[in-house]
Amino acid sequence: MVYPILAGCLFAELGYGQVWRKLTAGLTGLDLTEPSSGTLRQARQRLGSTPLRASSDLLRGPAVTTATHAVRWRGLLVTAIDGTTMSVADAEAVRVRYRRQRGNHGGAGYPALRLSVLLTCGTRSIVDAVFGPLGTSELDQARTLARSLAAGMLLLADRNYAAADLIQTLVATRADLLIRCKNGRRLPVTRRYHDGSWLSTVGAARVRVVDAQISVRTVDGVRAGGYRLVTTLLDPRTHPVGELIKLYHRRWEVETVYLEIKSSILGGRVLRARTPDGIDQEVYALLVVYQILRTAMTDATDSRPGTSPDRASFTGPRTQRRPTQLQSHHSRRYHHKDLLTIHPL
């Protein structure tokens, strides 16, 4: 049953009976029994979520790649963290755990869950993931994901993760941090550096503060804005301010992961499971499928010398013989490194 559940992620528009027929289409001539939809549902319920969770735990982690320049910066493994929401079936059993999101004109149409991932930039492989009801905040989930951080890693995160207590939790893992914070946040100046950055503290953590003006050119014009970053990389000689600002832009790779899971794999569809345990099973299956595809893409780019793994994306239809293609350009929405202009302040 694990195979039909994984295949169900790739063919989200089909019922499990149709998925089963796709899986067995090449076995013509054999005396096969075709299970009914009810039989497949009962088999999924008996299986539960534990085997899919074990598979996800087995596969998660940085993908092996020869393109170390794409995943490491000055010896540090570059990672990013962020959260998203996913719509689930509006079934009575589901609503016991998952509620609808709030809106200006009442609740949203479907209940939703919150998913947070920690990934490796470059290969966009999932290092760890956690999901649950909307009542669990992204910061709470980040505290759980801190279990997978360690010395030698550099974590990129947006300003939602700049809370002092969370920074203290992340620093305790011995990983380094590069996190955006609000421009108006008052941070004491302990020492100023020649590059314009300064030494400060967030709670009990010593940080270096970097201010920059960033401009991005797109087909819609130029957009500019100020960024304030805090980092535990305190030495301006070994970790130049200009490189840190450019590096932070890679945080957007986590948005691409969610785009690939929610739009490319699921096709924007609501999760099909109609019980809480079924949702657990389906989400773990999605994580397994994503990780397998991303690993295959990394292997494909490694077979082409000089090709960075972040050039691989979900661009081909699932019915093609080759399920993935290599892009020669980046998505305009998420990857505009070549159009980025930075000015340290």
mmCIF file of N, CA and C in Angstrom, residues 17-107:
data_model
loop_
_atom_site.group_PDB
_atom_site.id
_atom_site.type_symbol
_atom_site.label_atom_id
_atom_site.label_comp_id
_atom_site.label_asym_id
_atom_site.label_seq_id
_atom_site.Cartn_x
_atom_site.Cartn_y
_atom_site.Cartn_z
ATOM 1 N N GLY A 17 -8.389 4.153 -6.965
ATOM 2 C CA GLY A 17 -8.639 3.071 -7.907
ATOM 3 C C GLY A 17 -7.947 3.325 -9.233
ATOM 4 N N GLN A 18 -8.005 4.577 -9.719
ATOM 5 C CA GLN A 18 -7.324 4.932 -10.959
ATOM 6 C C GLN A 18 -5.804 4.893 -10.784
ATOM 7 N N VAL A 19 -5.343 5.314 -9.621
ATOM 8 C CA VAL A 19 -3.904 5.247 -9.340
ATOM 9 C C VAL A 19 -3.425 3.804 -9.388
ATOM 10 N N TRP A 20 -4.219 2.903 -8.815
ATOM 11 C CA TRP A 20 -3.866 1.479 -8.814
ATOM 12 C C TRP A 20 -3.740 0.956 -10.249
ATOM 13 N N ARG A 21 -4.666 1.364 -11.103
ATOM 14 C CA ARG A 21 -4.630 0.912 -12.493
ATOM 15 C C ARG A 21 -3.397 1.451 -13.216
ATOM 16 N N LYS A 22 -2.961 2.651 -12.889
ATOM 17 C CA LYS A 22 -1.737 3.184 -13.489
ATOM 18 C C LYS A 22 -0.524 2.363 -13.046
ATOM 19 N N LEU A 23 -0.507 1.994 -11.761
ATOM 20 C CA LEU A 23 0.625 1.237 -11.244
ATOM 21 C C LEU A 23 0.718 -0.155 -11.852
ATOM 22 N N THR A 24 -0.413 -0.730 -12.204
ATOM 23 C CA THR A 24 -0.429 -2.110 -12.711
ATOM 24 C C THR A 24 -0.624 -2.175 -14.225
ATOM 25 N N ALA A 25 -0.583 -1.011 -14.905
ATOM 26 C CA ALA A 25 -0.858 -0.997 -16.349
ATOM 27 C C ALA A 25 0.147 -1.826 -17.144
ATOM 28 N N GLY A 26 1.370 -1.947 -16.635
ATOM 29 C CA GLY A 26 2.388 -2.696 -17.371
ATOM 30 C C GLY A 26 2.407 -4.178 -17.055
ATOM 31 N N LEU A 27 1.441 -4.634 -16.269
ATOM 32 C CA LEU A 27 1.417 -6.048 -15.855
ATOM 33 C C LEU A 27 0.335 -6.823 -16.598
ATOM 34 N N THR A 28 0.074 -6.461 -17.835
ATOM 35 C CA THR A 28 -0.937 -7.148 -18.629
ATOM 36 C C THR A 28 -0.535 -8.609 -18.843
ATOM 37 N N GLY A 29 -1.523 -9.460 -18.845
ATOM 38 C CA GLY A 29 -1.271 -10.883 -19.029
ATOM 39 C C GLY A 29 -1.173 -11.640 -17.733
ATOM 40 N N LEU A 30 -1.013 -10.939 -16.627
ATOM 41 C CA LEU A 30 -0.962 -11.594 -15.320
ATOM 42 C C LEU A 30 -2.360 -11.661 -14.727
ATOM 43 N N ASP A 31 -2.578 -12.654 -13.930
ATOM 44 C CA ASP A 31 -3.889 -12.838 -13.293
ATOM 45 C C ASP A 31 -3.957 -11.948 -12.049
ATOM 46 N N LEU A 32 -4.320 -10.662 -12.259
ATOM 47 C CA LEU A 32 -4.341 -9.683 -11.172
ATOM 48 C C LEU A 32 -5.757 -9.462 -10.674
ATOM 49 N N THR A 33 -5.871 -9.239 -9.404
ATOM 50 C CA THR A 33 -7.151 -8.847 -8.814
ATOM 51 C C THR A 33 -7.144 -7.334 -8.623
ATOM 52 N N GLU A 34 -8.164 -6.672 -9.122
ATOM 53 C CA GLU A 34 -8.246 -5.226 -8.974
ATOM 54 C C GLU A 34 -9.090 -4.906 -7.746
ATOM 55 N N PRO A 35 -8.493 -4.319 -6.720
ATOM 56 C CA PRO A 35 -9.249 -4.013 -5.495
ATOM 57 C C PRO A 35 -10.236 -2.882 -5.727
ATOM 58 N N SER A 36 -11.310 -2.908 -4.993
ATOM 59 C CA SER A 36 -12.292 -1.826 -5.075
ATOM 60 C C SER A 36 -11.781 -0.613 -4.306
ATOM 61 N N SER A 37 -12.433 0.522 -4.513
ATOM 62 C CA SER A 37 -12.052 1.743 -3.797
ATOM 63 C C SER A 37 -12.190 1.551 -2.290
ATOM 64 N N GLY A 38 -13.249 0.816 -1.884
ATOM 65 C CA GLY A 38 -13.449 0.555 -0.460
ATOM 66 C C GLY A 38 -12.340 -0.299 0.130
ATOM 67 N N THR A 39 -11.899 -1.289 -0.640
ATOM 68 C CA THR A 39 -10.811 -2.154 -0.176
ATOM 69 C C THR A 39 -9.517 -1.367 -0.026
ATOM 70 N N LEU A 40 -9.250 -0.487 -0.983
ATOM 71 C CA LEU A 40 -8.043 0.343 -0.905
ATOM 72 C C LEU A 40 -8.121 1.297 0.283
ATOM 73 N N ARG A 41 -9.304 1.836 0.546
ATOM 74 C CA ARG A 41 -9.462 2.745 1.694
ATOM 75 C C ARG A 41 -9.192 1.999 3.002
ATOM 76 N N GLN A 42 -9.728 0.821 3.135
ATOM 77 C CA GLN A 42 -9.509 0.033 4.356
ATOM 78 C C GLN A 42 -8.032 -0.336 4.514
ATOM 79 N N ALA A 43 -7.363 -0.636 3.400
ATOM 80 C CA ALA A 43 -5.941 -0.982 3.460
ATOM 81 C C ALA A 43 -5.108 0.223 3.896
ATOM 82 N N ARG A 44 -5.464 1.425 3.414
ATOM 83 C CA ARG A 44 -4.749 2.636 3.832
ATOM 84 C C ARG A 44 -4.946 2.881 5.318
ATOM 85 N N GLN A 45 -6.150 2.640 5.794
ATOM 86 C CA GLN A 45 -6.428 2.845 7.213
ATOM 87 C C GLN A 45 -5.655 1.854 8.076
ATOM 88 N N ARG A 46 -5.551 0.609 7.614
ATOM 89 C CA ARG A 46 -4.784 -0.384 8.375
ATOM 90 C C ARG A 46 -3.295 -0.032 8.397
ATOM 91 N N LEU A 47 -2.810 0.489 7.300
ATOM 92 C CA LEU A 47 -1.397 0.837 7.206
ATOM 93 C C LEU A 47 -1.049 1.967 8.169
ATOM 94 N N GLY A 48 -1.911 2.977 8.246
ATOM 95 C CA GLY A 48 -1.642 4.110 9.125
ATOM 96 C C GLY A 48 -0.537 5.007 8.594
ATOM 97 N N SER A 49 -0.066 5.900 9.447
ATOM 98 C CA SER A 49 0.938 6.882 9.028
ATOM 99 C C SER A 49 2.358 6.500 9.427
ATOM 100 N N THR A 50 2.517 5.529 10.327
ATOM 101 C CA THR A 50 3.849 5.212 10.862
ATOM 102 C C THR A 50 4.854 4.805 9.790
ATOM 103 N N PRO A 51 4.516 3.915 8.835
ATOM 104 C CA PRO A 51 5.511 3.550 7.808
ATOM 105 C C PRO A 51 5.923 4.731 6.936
ATOM 106 N N LEU A 52 4.974 5.640 6.638
ATOM 107 C CA LEU A 52 5.312 6.803 5.813
ATOM 108 C C LEU A 52 6.185 7.778 6.584
ATOM 109 N N ARG A 53 5.913 7.919 7.873
ATOM 110 C CA ARG A 53 6.756 8.789 8.698
ATOM 111 C C ARG A 53 8.168 8.215 8.794
ATOM 112 N N ALA A 54 8.270 6.900 8.968
ATOM 113 C CA ALA A 54 9.592 6.264 9.029
ATOM 114 C C ALA A 54 10.350 6.462 7.718
ATOM 115 N N SER A 55 9.648 6.369 6.588
ATOM 116 C CA SER A 55 10.285 6.583 5.284
ATOM 117 C C SER A 55 10.766 8.019 5.145
ATOM 118 N N SER A 56 9.937 8.960 5.602
ATOM 119 C CA SER A 56 10.328 10.367 5.549
ATOM 120 C C SER A 56 11.554 10.631 6.406
ATOM 121 N N ASP A 57 11.583 10.055 7.611
ATOM 122 C CA ASP A 57 12.735 10.229 8.492
ATOM 123 C C ASP A 57 13.993 9.619 7.888
ATOM 124 N N LEU A 58 13.825 8.506 7.176
ATOM 125 C CA LEU A 58 14.958 7.833 6.557
ATOM 126 C C LEU A 58 15.567 8.661 5.431
ATOM 127 N N LEU A 59 14.716 9.337 4.672
ATOM 128 C CA LEU A 59 15.175 10.046 3.477
ATOM 129 C C LEU A 59 15.599 11.477 3.740
ATOM 130 N N ARG A 60 15.098 12.084 4.793
ATOM 131 C CA ARG A 60 15.377 13.506 5.002
ATOM 132 C C ARG A 60 16.857 13.736 5.299
ATOM 133 N N GLY A 61 17.308 14.920 4.912
ATOM 134 C CA GLY A 61 18.712 15.269 5.115
ATOM 135 C C GLY A 61 19.287 15.888 3.856
ATOM 136 N N PRO A 62 20.468 16.505 3.957
ATOM 137 C CA PRO A 62 21.086 17.130 2.782
ATOM 138 C C PRO A 62 21.382 16.109 1.700
ATOM 139 N N ALA A 63 21.069 16.453 0.461
ATOM 140 C CA ALA A 63 21.394 15.568 -0.660
ATOM 141 C C ALA A 63 22.889 15.612 -0.928
ATOM 142 N N VAL A 64 23.438 14.492 -1.349
ATOM 143 C CA VAL A 64 24.854 14.425 -1.704
ATOM 144 C C VAL A 64 25.035 15.048 -3.082
ATOM 145 N N THR A 65 25.963 15.984 -3.198
ATOM 146 C CA THR A 65 26.203 16.645 -4.479
ATOM 147 C C THR A 65 27.677 17.000 -4.606
ATOM 148 N N THR A 66 28.150 16.989 -5.839
ATOM 149 C CA THR A 66 29.529 17.417 -6.087
ATOM 150 C C THR A 66 29.634 18.934 -6.146
ATOM 151 N N ALA A 67 28.490 19.607 -6.308
ATOM 152 C CA ALA A 67 28.470 21.072 -6.410
ATOM 153 C C ALA A 67 28.443 21.684 -5.010
ATOM 154 N N THR A 68 29.535 21.497 -4.281
ATOM 155 C CA THR A 68 29.573 21.969 -2.894
ATOM 156 C C THR A 68 29.436 23.486 -2.807
ATOM 157 N N HIS A 69 29.838 24.212 -3.858
ATOM 158 C CA HIS A 69 29.712 25.670 -3.842
ATOM 159 C C HIS A 69 28.256 26.112 -3.784
ATOM 160 N N ALA A 70 27.333 25.238 -4.225
ATOM 161 C CA ALA A 70 25.915 25.595 -4.239
ATOM 162 C C ALA A 70 25.254 25.406 -2.884
ATOM 163 N N VAL A 71 25.832 24.574 -2.034
ATOM 164 C CA VAL A 71 25.201 24.277 -0.746
ATOM 165 C C VAL A 71 26.000 24.812 0.439
ATOM 166 N N ARG A 72 27.244 25.228 0.195
ATOM 167 C CA ARG A 72 28.079 25.737 1.291
ATOM 168 C C ARG A 72 28.603 27.130 0.975
ATOM 169 N N TRP A 73 28.753 27.899 2.013
ATOM 170 C CA TRP A 73 29.330 29.233 1.906
ATOM 171 C C TRP A 73 30.389 29.368 2.990
ATOM 172 N N ARG A 74 31.624 29.577 2.547
ATOM 173 C CA ARG A 74 32.755 29.698 3.473
ATOM 174 C C ARG A 74 32.779 28.557 4.484
ATOM 175 N N GLY A 75 32.521 27.355 3.986
ATOM 176 C CA GLY A 75 32.587 26.154 4.811
ATOM 177 C C GLY A 75 31.327 25.814 5.571
ATOM 178 N N LEU A 76 30.331 26.677 5.553
ATOM 179 C CA LEU A 76 29.091 26.460 6.295
ATOM 180 C C LEU A 76 28.003 25.901 5.379
ATOM 181 N N LEU A 77 27.264 24.894 5.867
ATOM 182 C CA LEU A 77 26.125 24.364 5.125
ATOM 183 C C LEU A 77 24.981 25.364 5.232
ATOM 184 N N VAL A 78 24.533 25.899 4.104
ATOM 185 C CA VAL A 78 23.516 26.946 4.096
ATOM 186 C C VAL A 78 22.130 26.322 4.138
ATOM 187 N N THR A 79 21.349 26.685 5.140
ATOM 188 C CA THR A 79 19.991 26.157 5.304
ATOM 189 C C THR A 79 19.009 27.310 5.452
ATOM 190 N N ALA A 80 17.740 27.008 5.307
ATOM 191 C CA ALA A 80 16.696 28.016 5.465
ATOM 192 C C ALA A 80 15.484 27.375 6.133
ATOM 193 N N ILE A 81 14.694 28.199 6.792
ATOM 194 C CA ILE A 81 13.512 27.721 7.489
ATOM 195 C C ILE A 81 12.345 28.659 7.209
ATOM 196 N N ASP A 82 11.162 28.099 7.082
ATOM 197 C CA ASP A 82 9.947 28.900 6.925
ATOM 198 C C ASP A 82 8.744 27.974 7.037
ATOM 199 N N GLY A 83 7.565 28.573 7.139
ATOM 200 C CA GLY A 83 6.340 27.803 7.257
ATOM 201 C C GLY A 83 5.319 28.179 6.199
ATOM 202 N N THR A 84 4.317 27.335 6.029
ATOM 203 C CA THR A 84 3.226 27.587 5.096
ATOM 204 C C THR A 84 1.974 26.900 5.629
ATOM 205 N N THR A 85 0.862 27.128 4.972
ATOM 206 C CA THR A 85 -0.367 26.425 5.317
ATOM 207 C C THR A 85 -0.835 25.609 4.117
ATOM 208 N N MET A 86 -1.529 24.502 4.390
ATOM 209 C CA MET A 86 -2.070 23.649 3.346
ATOM 210 C C MET A 86 -3.525 23.333 3.672
ATOM 211 N N SER A 87 -4.383 23.420 2.675
ATOM 212 C CA SER A 87 -5.803 23.145 2.868
ATOM 213 C C SER A 87 -6.042 21.643 2.969
ATOM 214 N N VAL A 88 -6.939 21.262 3.875
ATOM 215 C CA VAL A 88 -7.302 19.855 4.050
ATOM 216 C C VAL A 88 -8.804 19.704 3.827
ATOM 217 N N ALA A 89 -9.249 18.464 3.694
ATOM 218 C CA ALA A 89 -10.651 18.195 3.385
ATOM 219 C C ALA A 89 -11.570 18.735 4.480
ATOM 220 N N ASP A 90 -12.695 19.284 4.061
ATOM 221 C CA ASP A 90 -13.673 19.836 5.007
ATOM 222 C C ASP A 90 -14.607 18.713 5.464
ATOM 223 N N ALA A 91 -14.044 17.772 6.239
ATOM 224 C CA ALA A 91 -14.795 16.628 6.756
ATOM 225 C C ALA A 91 -14.936 16.774 8.268
ATOM 226 N N GLU A 92 -15.994 16.229 8.806
ATOM 227 C CA GLU A 92 -16.259 16.374 10.235
ATOM 228 C C GLU A 92 -15.119 15.827 11.088
ATOM 229 N N ALA A 93 -14.586 14.669 10.716
ATOM 230 C CA ALA A 93 -13.480 14.079 11.486
ATOM 231 C C ALA A 93 -12.235 14.945 11.423
ATOM 232 N N VAL A 94 -12.017 15.601 10.286
ATOM 233 C CA VAL A 94 -10.846 16.454 10.113
ATOM 234 C C VAL A 94 -10.960 17.714 10.959
ATOM 235 N N ARG A 95 -12.164 18.282 11.018
ATOM 236 C CA ARG A 95 -12.354 19.544 11.744
ATOM 237 C C ARG A 95 -12.144 19.396 13.247
ATOM 238 N N VAL A 96 -12.120 18.183 13.747
ATOM 239 C CA VAL A 96 -11.813 17.974 15.168
ATOM 240 C C VAL A 96 -10.399 18.455 15.475
ATOM 241 N N ARG A 97 -9.466 18.276 14.528
ATOM 242 C CA ARG A 97 -8.074 18.696 14.741
ATOM 243 C C ARG A 97 -7.722 19.970 13.995
ATOM 244 N N TYR A 98 -8.225 20.126 12.781
ATOM 245 C CA TYR A 98 -7.818 21.247 11.935
ATOM 246 C C TYR A 98 -8.983 22.211 11.723
ATOM 247 N N ARG A 99 -8.765 23.459 12.066
ATOM 248 C CA ARG A 99 -9.811 24.471 11.936
ATOM 249 C C ARG A 99 -9.590 25.293 10.675
ATOM 250 N N ARG A 100 -10.619 26.041 10.327
ATOM 251 C CA ARG A 100 -10.507 26.959 9.192
ATOM 252 C C ARG A 100 -9.680 28.181 9.581
ATOM 253 N N GLN A 101 -9.023 28.756 8.573
ATOM 254 C CA GLN A 101 -8.298 29.994 8.820
ATOM 255 C C GLN A 101 -9.275 31.148 8.967
ATOM 256 N N ARG A 102 -8.876 32.129 9.726
ATOM 257 C CA ARG A 102 -9.699 33.315 9.884
ATOM 258 C C ARG A 102 -9.519 34.233 8.689
ATOM 259 N N GLY A 103 -10.571 34.984 8.368
ATOM 260 C CA GLY A 103 -10.516 35.951 7.281
ATOM 261 C C GLY A 103 -11.311 37.190 7.630
ATOM 262 N N ASN A 104 -11.194 38.216 6.794
ATOM 263 C CA ASN A 104 -11.912 39.468 7.045
ATOM 264 C C ASN A 104 -13.414 39.301 6.924
ATOM 265 N N HIS A 105 -13.844 38.300 6.192
ATOM 266 C CA HIS A 105 -15.275 38.078 5.968
ATOM 267 C C HIS A 105 -15.661 36.671 6.425
ATOM 268 N N GLY A 106 -15.111 36.240 7.549
ATOM 269 C CA GLY A 106 -15.408 34.910 8.063
ATOM 270 C C GLY A 106 -14.265 33.954 7.800
ATOM 271 N N GLY A 107 -14.446 32.686 8.129
ATOM 272 C CA GLY A 107 -13.399 31.684 7.949
ATOM 273 C C GLY A 107 -13.195 31.320 6.498
#
